[in-house]
């Protein structure tokens, strides 16, 4: 027997296509879910914008509050200086003891420290406001006329209360 060289070639092709015929409205419900996810993301963005606005407003009010404390501390220093001058005159005339003069000098020193702390608190409040607004201190000059501030009353108070009911975060 003679052996012959035999080669065989096998080729096979495989193609599969699948198409869902019915998956219990999965695709339709997935589309609805994605729409709800977009709405939720939009509302989260709106809340973030509101939060930033409330934070900036809060920092602004802190600046005003700290400025008012600074003004009160400055007035206290000026009053104490006047009292110190009066006390010096009384000590020179022998009307009161010299220890009271020392007490007044100590009080003036305390009041000056309080005023310095108040100025530092204003600077820190301004820094917080600048950071919340993403500004540099050199880019913005803060000047405010305190006489423009009016307390809430009447319609403004009712509007504020209505907003507190609508957005409870405002009342915090």
XYZ file of C-alpha atoms in Angstrom:
172
model
C 0.000 0.000 0.000
C 1.033 3.334 -0.900
C 0.364 6.237 1.299
C -0.696 9.437 -0.249
C -0.250 12.877 1.135
C -3.628 14.144 2.134
C -4.411 17.569 3.493
C -7.659 18.650 4.666
C -8.883 22.149 5.206
C -11.690 22.822 7.544
C -13.245 26.227 7.758
C -16.123 27.178 9.899
C -17.933 30.425 10.309
C -20.152 31.384 13.176
C -22.454 34.347 13.318
C -24.902 35.019 16.058
C -27.351 37.861 16.217
C -29.590 38.426 19.151
C -32.373 40.842 19.350
C -34.616 41.064 22.329
C -38.167 40.407 21.446
C -39.632 41.198 24.834
C -37.876 41.996 28.100
C -40.771 43.252 30.151
C -40.487 46.894 28.992
C -36.898 47.042 30.309
C -35.623 49.428 27.619
C -38.610 51.730 28.022
C -38.189 51.754 31.798
C -34.418 52.312 31.496
C -35.099 55.403 29.395
C -37.569 56.666 32.006
C -35.047 55.992 34.777
C -32.371 57.952 32.921
C -34.767 60.878 32.505
C -35.446 60.819 36.254
C -31.700 60.670 36.911
C -31.222 63.777 34.761
C -33.982 65.576 36.673
C -32.432 64.545 39.991
C -29.008 65.784 38.871
C -30.553 69.087 37.776
C -32.210 69.521 41.163
C -28.939 68.651 42.923
C -27.255 71.362 40.865
C -29.987 73.852 41.789
C -29.570 72.974 45.459
C -25.805 73.452 45.184
C -26.356 76.895 43.630
C -28.784 77.765 46.438
C -26.295 76.524 49.043
C -23.543 78.691 47.583
C -25.869 81.709 47.559
C -26.872 81.146 51.170
C -23.236 80.652 52.197
C -22.128 83.860 50.472
C -24.989 85.738 52.105
C -24.062 84.270 55.499
C -20.419 85.278 55.081
C -21.517 88.749 54.027
C -23.662 89.078 57.135
C -20.708 87.882 59.226
C -18.585 90.672 57.748
C -21.245 93.217 58.685
C -21.576 91.752 62.168
C -17.804 91.716 62.738
C -17.519 95.294 61.442
C -20.159 96.393 63.902
C -18.298 94.667 66.737
C -15.130 96.439 65.601
C -16.929 99.801 65.669
C -18.233 99.115 69.169
C -14.734 98.124 70.328
C -13.283 101.316 68.834
C -15.931 103.394 70.581
C -15.042 101.634 73.823
C -11.348 102.496 73.339
C -12.230 106.150 72.715
C -14.461 106.263 75.781
C -11.763 104.649 77.882
C -9.187 107.178 76.622
C -11.472 110.030 77.645
C -12.024 108.400 81.020
C -8.249 107.952 81.409
C -7.671 111.675 80.738
C -10.336 112.535 83.273
C -8.789 110.151 85.797
C -5.313 111.644 85.216
C -6.719 115.102 85.948
C -8.388 113.861 89.123
C -5.172 112.157 90.273
C -3.142 115.328 89.608
C -5.614 117.324 91.698
C -5.521 114.705 94.480
C -9.207 113.822 94.220
C -8.687 110.072 93.694
C -5.961 107.533 94.402
C -3.255 106.775 91.844
C -4.314 103.111 91.851
C -7.475 104.104 89.999
C -5.291 105.608 87.286
C -3.477 102.289 86.976
C -6.827 100.512 86.799
C -7.901 102.810 83.961
C -4.632 102.223 82.093
C -5.162 98.467 82.440
C -8.737 98.824 81.205
C -7.523 100.831 78.203
C -5.007 98.112 77.384
C -7.772 95.467 77.561
C -10.021 97.565 75.347
C -7.224 98.021 72.796
C -6.653 94.265 72.723
C -10.396 93.749 72.190
C -10.336 96.275 69.341
C -7.338 94.549 67.741
C -9.088 91.183 67.959
C -12.207 92.709 66.430
C -10.168 94.085 63.502
C -8.625 90.643 63.000
C -12.082 89.065 63.078
C -13.207 91.481 60.345
C -10.193 90.483 58.241
C -10.968 86.793 58.720
C -14.647 87.328 57.887
C -13.644 89.180 54.713
C -11.266 86.364 53.828
C -14.067 83.809 54.256
C -16.316 85.915 52.032
C -13.600 86.288 49.390
C -12.982 82.550 49.359
C -16.694 81.798 49.070
C -16.881 84.185 46.111
C -13.581 82.901 44.670
C -12.019 86.397 44.658
C -8.612 87.680 45.664
C -8.410 90.268 48.447
C -6.585 92.638 46.078
C -9.380 92.460 43.502
C -12.177 93.665 45.730
C -12.671 96.578 48.087
C -15.375 96.134 50.688
C -17.053 99.326 51.802
C -20.497 99.515 53.287
C -22.628 102.247 54.783
C -24.105 100.848 57.997
C -26.932 103.375 58.009
C -28.416 101.547 54.996
C -29.226 98.485 57.097
C -32.873 98.243 58.053
C -34.318 95.514 60.292
C -36.858 93.120 58.836
C -40.392 94.344 59.280
C -43.832 93.933 57.756
C -43.752 92.476 54.246
C -40.038 91.685 54.391
C -40.507 89.703 57.597
C -43.432 87.744 56.113
C -41.429 87.049 52.934
C -38.508 85.838 55.032
C -40.776 83.551 57.072
C -42.418 82.219 53.894
C -39.003 81.414 52.444
C -38.030 79.675 55.684
C -41.072 77.419 55.247
C -40.282 76.802 51.574
C -36.536 76.315 52.098
C -35.852 75.249 55.683
C -32.076 75.669 55.167
C -32.557 79.450 55.211
C -33.705 79.439 58.824
C -30.564 77.680 60.057
